[in-house]
Coordinates of C-alpha atoms in Angstrom, one line a residue:
X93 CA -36.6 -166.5 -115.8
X94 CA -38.3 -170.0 -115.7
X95 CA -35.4 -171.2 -114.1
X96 CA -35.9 -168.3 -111.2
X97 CA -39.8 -169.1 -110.5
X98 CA -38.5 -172.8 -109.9
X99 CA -36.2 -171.6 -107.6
X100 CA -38.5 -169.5 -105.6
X101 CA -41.3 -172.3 -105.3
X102 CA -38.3 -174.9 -104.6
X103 CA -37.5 -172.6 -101.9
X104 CA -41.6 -172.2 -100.8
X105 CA -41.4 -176.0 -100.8
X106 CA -38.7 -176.8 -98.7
X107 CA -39.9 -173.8 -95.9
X108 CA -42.8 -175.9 -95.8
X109 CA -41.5 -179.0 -95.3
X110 CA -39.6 -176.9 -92.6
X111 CA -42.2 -175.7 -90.7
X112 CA -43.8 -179.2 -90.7
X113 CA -40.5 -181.0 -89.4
X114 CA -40.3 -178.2 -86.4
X115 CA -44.3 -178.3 -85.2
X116 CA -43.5 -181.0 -82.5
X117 CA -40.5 -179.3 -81.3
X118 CA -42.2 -176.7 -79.0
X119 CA -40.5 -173.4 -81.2
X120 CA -41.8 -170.6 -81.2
X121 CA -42.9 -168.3 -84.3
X122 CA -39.4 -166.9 -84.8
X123 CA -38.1 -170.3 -84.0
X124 CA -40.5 -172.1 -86.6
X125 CA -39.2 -169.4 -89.3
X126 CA -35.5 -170.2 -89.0
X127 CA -35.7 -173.7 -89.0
X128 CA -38.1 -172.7 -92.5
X129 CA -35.0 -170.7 -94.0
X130 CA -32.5 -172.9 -92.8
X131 CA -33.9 -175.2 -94.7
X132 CA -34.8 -173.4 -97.6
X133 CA -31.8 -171.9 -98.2
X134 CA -29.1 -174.5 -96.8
X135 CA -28.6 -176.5 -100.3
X136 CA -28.2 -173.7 -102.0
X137 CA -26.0 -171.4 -100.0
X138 CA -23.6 -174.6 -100.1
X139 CA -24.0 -174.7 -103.9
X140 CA -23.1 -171.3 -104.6
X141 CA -20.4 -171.2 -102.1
X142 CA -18.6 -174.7 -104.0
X143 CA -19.5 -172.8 -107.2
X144 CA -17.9 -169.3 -106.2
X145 CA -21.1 -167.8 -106.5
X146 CA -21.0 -164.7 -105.1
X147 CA -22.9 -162.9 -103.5
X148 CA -24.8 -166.0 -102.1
X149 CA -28.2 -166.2 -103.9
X150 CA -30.5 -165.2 -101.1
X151 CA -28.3 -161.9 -99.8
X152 CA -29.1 -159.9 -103.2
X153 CA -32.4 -161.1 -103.8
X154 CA -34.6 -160.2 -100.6
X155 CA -37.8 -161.9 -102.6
X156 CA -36.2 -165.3 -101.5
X157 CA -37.0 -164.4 -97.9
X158 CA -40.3 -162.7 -97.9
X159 CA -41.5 -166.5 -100.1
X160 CA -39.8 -167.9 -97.4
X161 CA -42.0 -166.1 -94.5
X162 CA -44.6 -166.0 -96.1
X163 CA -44.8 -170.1 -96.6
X164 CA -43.6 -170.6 -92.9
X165 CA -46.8 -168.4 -91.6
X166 CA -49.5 -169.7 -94.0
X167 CA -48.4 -173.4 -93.0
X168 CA -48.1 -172.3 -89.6
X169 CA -52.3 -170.9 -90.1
X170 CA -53.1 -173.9 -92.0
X171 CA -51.4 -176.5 -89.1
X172 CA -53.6 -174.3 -86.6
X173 CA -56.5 -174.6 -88.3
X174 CA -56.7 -178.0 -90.0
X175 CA -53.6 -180.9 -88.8
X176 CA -52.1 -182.1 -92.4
X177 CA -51.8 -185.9 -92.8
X178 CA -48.2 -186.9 -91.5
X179 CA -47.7 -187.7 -95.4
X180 CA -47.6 -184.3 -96.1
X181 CA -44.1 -183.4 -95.0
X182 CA -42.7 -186.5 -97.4
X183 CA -44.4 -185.0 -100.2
X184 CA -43.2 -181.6 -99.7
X185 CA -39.8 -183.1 -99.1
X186 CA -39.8 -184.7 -102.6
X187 CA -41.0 -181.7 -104.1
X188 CA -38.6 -179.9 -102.8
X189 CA -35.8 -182.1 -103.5
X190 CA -36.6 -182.3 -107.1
X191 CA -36.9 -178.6 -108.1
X192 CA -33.7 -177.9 -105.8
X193 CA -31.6 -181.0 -107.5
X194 CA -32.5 -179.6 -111.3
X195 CA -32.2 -176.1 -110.4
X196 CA -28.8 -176.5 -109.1
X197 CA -27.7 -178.9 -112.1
X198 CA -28.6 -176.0 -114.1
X199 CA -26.3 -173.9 -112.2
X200 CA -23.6 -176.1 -112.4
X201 CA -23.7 -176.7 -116.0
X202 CA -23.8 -172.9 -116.2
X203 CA -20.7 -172.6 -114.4
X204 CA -19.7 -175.2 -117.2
X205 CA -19.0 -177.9 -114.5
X206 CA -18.4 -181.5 -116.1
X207 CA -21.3 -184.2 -115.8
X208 CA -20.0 -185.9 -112.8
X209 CA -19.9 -182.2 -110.9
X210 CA -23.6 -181.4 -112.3
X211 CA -25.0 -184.5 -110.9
X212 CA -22.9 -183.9 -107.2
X213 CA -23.9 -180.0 -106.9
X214 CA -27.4 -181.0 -107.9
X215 CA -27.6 -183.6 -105.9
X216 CA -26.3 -181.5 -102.9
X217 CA -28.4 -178.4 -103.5
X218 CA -31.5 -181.0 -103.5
X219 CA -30.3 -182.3 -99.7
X220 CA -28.4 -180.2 -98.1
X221 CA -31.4 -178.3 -96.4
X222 CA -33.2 -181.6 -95.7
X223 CA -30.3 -182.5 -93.8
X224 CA -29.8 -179.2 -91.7
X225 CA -33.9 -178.9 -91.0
X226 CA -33.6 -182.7 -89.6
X227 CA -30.4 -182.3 -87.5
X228 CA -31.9 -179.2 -86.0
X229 CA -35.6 -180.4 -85.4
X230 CA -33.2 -183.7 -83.7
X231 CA -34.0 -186.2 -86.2
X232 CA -32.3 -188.9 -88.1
X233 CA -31.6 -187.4 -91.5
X234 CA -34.0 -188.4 -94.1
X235 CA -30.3 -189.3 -96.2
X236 CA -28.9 -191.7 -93.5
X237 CA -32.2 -193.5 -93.1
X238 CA -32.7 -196.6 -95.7
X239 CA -35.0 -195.0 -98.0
X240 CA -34.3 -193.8 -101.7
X241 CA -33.3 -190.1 -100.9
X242 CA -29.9 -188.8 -102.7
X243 CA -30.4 -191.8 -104.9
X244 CA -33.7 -190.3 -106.5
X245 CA -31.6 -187.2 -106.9
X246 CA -28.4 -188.9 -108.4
X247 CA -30.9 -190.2 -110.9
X248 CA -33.1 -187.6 -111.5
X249 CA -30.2 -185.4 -112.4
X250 CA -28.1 -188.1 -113.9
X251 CA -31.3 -188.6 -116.7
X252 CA -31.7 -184.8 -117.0
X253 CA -28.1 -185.0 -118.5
X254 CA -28.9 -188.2 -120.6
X255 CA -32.2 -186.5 -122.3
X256 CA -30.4 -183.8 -123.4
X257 CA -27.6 -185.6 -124.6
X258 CA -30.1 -187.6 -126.8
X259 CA -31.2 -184.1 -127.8
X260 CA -33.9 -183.0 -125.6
X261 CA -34.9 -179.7 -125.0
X262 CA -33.7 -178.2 -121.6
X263 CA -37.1 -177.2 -120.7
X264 CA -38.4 -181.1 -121.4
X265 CA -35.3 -182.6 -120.2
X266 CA -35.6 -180.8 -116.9
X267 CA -39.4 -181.3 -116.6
X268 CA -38.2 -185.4 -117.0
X269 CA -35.7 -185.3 -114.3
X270 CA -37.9 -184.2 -111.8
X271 CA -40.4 -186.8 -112.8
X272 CA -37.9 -189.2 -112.3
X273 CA -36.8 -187.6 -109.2
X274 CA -40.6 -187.6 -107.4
X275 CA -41.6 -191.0 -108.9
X276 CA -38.4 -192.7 -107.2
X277 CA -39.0 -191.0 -103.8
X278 CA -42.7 -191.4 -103.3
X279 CA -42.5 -195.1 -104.7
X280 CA -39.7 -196.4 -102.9
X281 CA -42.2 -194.7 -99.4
X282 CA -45.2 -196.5 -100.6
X283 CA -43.4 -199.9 -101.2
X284 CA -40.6 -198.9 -98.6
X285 CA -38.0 -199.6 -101.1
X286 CA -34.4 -198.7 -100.3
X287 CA -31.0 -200.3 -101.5
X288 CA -29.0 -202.7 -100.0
X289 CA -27.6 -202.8 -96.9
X290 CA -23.9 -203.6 -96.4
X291 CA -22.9 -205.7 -93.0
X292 CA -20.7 -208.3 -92.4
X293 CA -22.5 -211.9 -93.3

Protein backbone atom coordinates (compact mmCIF):
# COMPACT_ATOMS: atom_id res chain seq x y z
CA UNK A 1 0.00 0.00 0.00
CA UNK A 2 3.09 2.26 0.89
CA UNK A 3 4.48 1.31 -2.19
CA UNK A 4 1.04 2.58 -4.10
CA UNK A 5 0.86 6.17 -2.30
CA UNK A 6 4.61 6.57 -3.66
CA UNK A 7 3.48 5.89 -6.82
CA UNK A 8 0.61 8.21 -6.95
CA UNK A 9 2.68 11.21 -5.56
CA UNK A 10 5.67 10.16 -8.02
CA UNK A 11 3.03 10.48 -10.59
CA UNK A 12 1.66 14.08 -8.93
CA UNK A 13 5.32 15.01 -9.09
CA UNK A 14 6.28 14.33 -12.49
CA UNK A 15 2.60 16.03 -13.89
CA UNK A 16 4.04 18.97 -12.25
CA UNK A 17 7.19 19.10 -13.54
CA UNK A 18 5.00 18.66 -16.79
CA UNK A 19 3.01 21.41 -16.60
CA UNK A 20 5.99 23.58 -15.71
CA UNK A 21 8.21 22.36 -18.80
CA UNK A 22 4.99 23.19 -21.24
CA UNK A 23 4.02 26.87 -19.77
CA UNK A 24 6.25 28.58 -22.46
CA UNK A 25 5.06 26.54 -25.19
CA UNK A 26 1.70 28.44 -25.91
CA UNK A 27 -0.69 24.98 -25.20
CA UNK A 28 -3.63 25.16 -24.28
CA UNK A 29 -5.50 23.61 -21.13
CA UNK A 30 -6.04 20.28 -22.79
CA UNK A 31 -2.61 20.64 -24.34
CA UNK A 32 -0.89 21.48 -20.80
CA UNK A 33 -2.67 18.16 -19.40
CA UNK A 34 -1.28 15.77 -21.93
CA UNK A 35 2.11 16.87 -21.98
CA UNK A 36 1.33 16.39 -17.62
CA UNK A 37 0.30 12.56 -18.33
CA UNK A 38 2.72 12.02 -20.86
CA UNK A 39 4.99 12.59 -18.57
CA UNK A 40 3.62 11.11 -15.62
CA UNK A 41 2.91 8.05 -17.00
CA UNK A 42 5.70 7.53 -19.77
CA UNK A 43 8.33 5.62 -17.34
CA UNK A 44 6.09 3.55 -16.19
CA UNK A 45 3.96 2.40 -19.08
CA UNK A 46 7.54 1.44 -20.52
CA UNK A 47 8.29 -0.46 -17.29
CA UNK A 48 5.30 -2.47 -17.24
CA UNK A 49 5.35 -3.13 -20.80
CA UNK A 50 9.42 -4.67 -20.56
CA UNK A 51 8.01 -6.38 -17.36
CA UNK A 52 4.80 -7.95 -19.06
CA UNK A 53 2.70 -6.06 -16.85
CA UNK A 54 -0.49 -6.24 -17.94
CA UNK A 55 -2.89 -4.32 -17.95
CA UNK A 56 -0.57 -1.20 -18.02
CA UNK A 57 -0.77 0.34 -14.55
CA UNK A 58 -2.68 3.45 -15.32
CA UNK A 59 -5.66 1.63 -17.58
CA UNK A 60 -7.11 -0.29 -14.34
CA UNK A 61 -6.52 2.24 -11.92
CA UNK A 62 -8.51 5.51 -13.10
CA UNK A 63 -7.11 7.32 -9.60
CA UNK A 64 -3.71 7.64 -11.56
CA UNK A 65 -5.44 10.08 -13.84
CA UNK A 66 -7.72 12.18 -11.76
CA UNK A 67 -3.97 12.83 -9.46
CA UNK A 68 -2.70 13.49 -12.60
CA UNK A 69 -5.50 16.36 -13.54
CA UNK A 70 -5.81 17.41 -10.62
CA UNK A 71 -1.82 18.42 -10.19
CA UNK A 72 -1.76 19.72 -13.91
CA UNK A 73 -4.82 22.32 -12.96
CA UNK A 74 -3.64 23.41 -9.39
CA UNK A 75 -0.03 24.15 -11.01
CA UNK A 76 -1.69 25.63 -13.82
CA UNK A 77 -3.86 28.17 -10.80
CA UNK A 78 -0.76 28.50 -8.91
CA UNK A 79 1.51 29.58 -12.35
CA UNK A 80 -1.50 32.11 -12.94
CA UNK A 81 -1.43 33.39 -9.77
CA UNK A 82 2.06 33.51 -8.38
CA UNK A 83 5.25 32.67 -11.36
CA UNK A 84 7.36 29.76 -9.45
CA UNK A 85 11.20 30.40 -9.38
CA UNK A 86 12.70 28.63 -12.65
CA UNK A 87 14.27 26.22 -9.89
CA UNK A 88 11.14 24.74 -9.27
CA UNK A 89 10.79 22.48 -12.23
CA UNK A 90 14.58 20.86 -11.30
CA UNK A 91 13.23 20.16 -8.04
CA UNK A 92 10.17 18.66 -9.07
CA UNK A 93 12.15 16.73 -11.63
CA UNK A 94 14.38 15.14 -8.95
CA UNK A 95 11.56 14.36 -6.94
CA UNK A 96 10.06 12.73 -9.37
CA UNK A 97 12.82 10.88 -10.58
CA UNK A 98 13.55 9.44 -7.22
CA UNK A 99 10.19 8.02 -6.23
CA UNK A 100 9.72 6.69 -9.95
CA UNK A 101 13.43 5.02 -9.99
CA UNK A 102 12.66 3.15 -6.35
CA UNK A 103 9.18 2.38 -7.15
CA UNK A 104 10.01 0.70 -10.32
CA UNK A 105 13.13 -1.27 -8.65
CA UNK A 106 10.54 -2.56 -6.45
CA UNK A 107 8.63 -3.75 -9.37
CA UNK A 108 11.31 -5.31 -10.86
CA UNK A 109 12.51 -7.13 -7.98
CA UNK A 110 8.95 -8.22 -7.64
CA UNK A 111 8.90 -9.65 -11.00
CA UNK A 112 12.18 -11.38 -9.42
CA UNK A 113 14.38 -9.56 -12.09
CA UNK A 114 18.27 -9.94 -11.19
CA UNK A 115 20.18 -6.79 -9.78
CA UNK A 116 21.51 -5.56 -12.99
CA UNK A 117 17.65 -5.56 -14.40
CA UNK A 118 16.39 -3.81 -11.10
CA UNK A 119 18.78 -1.04 -11.43
CA UNK A 120 17.93 -0.70 -15.59
CA UNK A 121 13.92 -0.84 -15.14
CA UNK A 122 14.36 1.53 -12.25
CA UNK A 123 16.45 3.63 -13.74
CA UNK A 124 14.15 3.76 -16.82
CA UNK A 125 10.81 4.17 -14.97
CA UNK A 126 12.72 7.24 -13.16
CA UNK A 127 13.47 8.94 -17.00
CA UNK A 128 11.53 7.80 -19.40
CA UNK A 129 8.77 10.53 -18.80
CA UNK A 130 11.49 13.29 -18.35
CA UNK A 131 12.56 12.42 -21.59
CA UNK A 132 9.07 12.29 -23.49
CA UNK A 133 7.85 15.74 -21.55
CA UNK A 134 11.31 17.40 -22.98
CA UNK A 135 11.10 16.07 -26.61
CA UNK A 136 7.62 17.24 -26.75
CA UNK A 137 7.82 20.69 -24.97
CA UNK A 138 11.21 20.87 -27.89
CA UNK A 139 13.93 20.67 -25.51
CA UNK A 140 17.17 19.05 -25.11
CA UNK A 141 16.51 16.05 -22.78
CA UNK A 142 17.56 16.68 -19.32
CA UNK A 143 19.57 12.89 -19.91
CA UNK A 144 21.61 14.05 -23.01
CA UNK A 145 22.61 17.30 -21.28
CA UNK A 146 25.94 17.12 -19.02
CA UNK A 147 24.37 17.02 -15.76
CA UNK A 148 24.05 14.00 -13.22
CA UNK A 149 20.61 12.67 -14.40
CA UNK A 150 20.38 8.73 -14.99
CA UNK A 151 23.58 8.67 -13.02
CA UNK A 152 21.76 9.81 -9.72
CA UNK A 153 19.23 7.09 -10.62
CA UNK A 154 21.81 4.23 -11.38
CA UNK A 155 23.07 5.03 -7.97
CA UNK A 156 20.21 5.67 -6.01
CA UNK A 157 18.91 2.34 -7.04
CA UNK A 158 22.24 0.57 -7.20
CA UNK A 159 22.49 1.54 -3.05
CA UNK A 160 18.87 0.61 -2.52
CA UNK A 161 20.05 -2.99 -3.47
CA UNK A 162 23.41 -2.64 -1.42
CA UNK A 163 21.40 -1.63 1.97
CA UNK A 164 19.35 -4.37 1.78
CA UNK A 165 21.91 -6.73 1.04
CA UNK A 166 23.74 -5.52 4.26
CA UNK A 167 20.30 -6.26 5.81
CA UNK A 168 18.30 -3.22 5.76
CA UNK A 169 14.80 -3.04 5.89
CA UNK A 170 13.03 -2.35 2.60
CA UNK A 171 11.19 0.52 3.92
CA UNK A 172 14.78 2.15 5.21
CA UNK A 173 16.56 0.92 2.29
CA UNK A 174 14.15 2.52 -0.10
CA UNK A 175 13.85 5.78 1.98
CA UNK A 176 18.07 5.74 1.43
CA UNK A 177 18.01 5.35 -2.17
CA UNK A 178 16.00 8.19 -2.78
CA UNK A 179 18.21 10.29 -0.49
CA UNK A 180 20.89 9.30 -2.48
CA UNK A 181 19.05 9.88 -5.58
CA UNK A 182 17.86 13.80 -4.66
CA UNK A 183 21.27 14.70 -3.00
CA UNK A 184 23.24 13.64 -6.37
CA UNK A 185 20.81 15.60 -8.57
CA UNK A 186 20.37 18.86 -6.72
CA UNK A 187 24.17 18.88 -5.83
CA UNK A 188 25.66 18.12 -9.06
CA UNK A 189 22.84 21.63 -10.22
CA UNK A 190 24.17 23.73 -7.44
CA UNK A 191 27.98 22.97 -8.18
CA UNK A 192 27.08 22.09 -11.97
CA UNK A 193 28.78 18.81 -11.59
CA UNK A 194 28.44 16.25 -14.43
CA UNK A 195 30.92 13.44 -15.59
CA UNK A 196 33.36 13.42 -18.04
CA UNK A 197 33.19 14.17 -21.30
CA UNK A 198 34.66 11.88 -24.05
CA UNK A 199 36.17 13.68 -27.36
CA UNK A 200 39.01 13.04 -29.25
CA UNK A 201 42.33 14.93 -27.50
Amino acid sequence: MLLYYLDLAGVAVFAVSGVLAARERKLDLLGVIVVAAITAVGGGTLRDLLLDRHPIFWVTDAWYLIVIIAAAVLTVAYVRLRPPPGIMLLVADTLGLALFALSGAQLAEAAQCPPLIVVLMGTMTGVTGGILRDVITVQVPLILRREIYATAAIVGVAAYLALQAVGMPRAIAFGGGMIIVVVLRLTAIRWSLHLPIFHNP
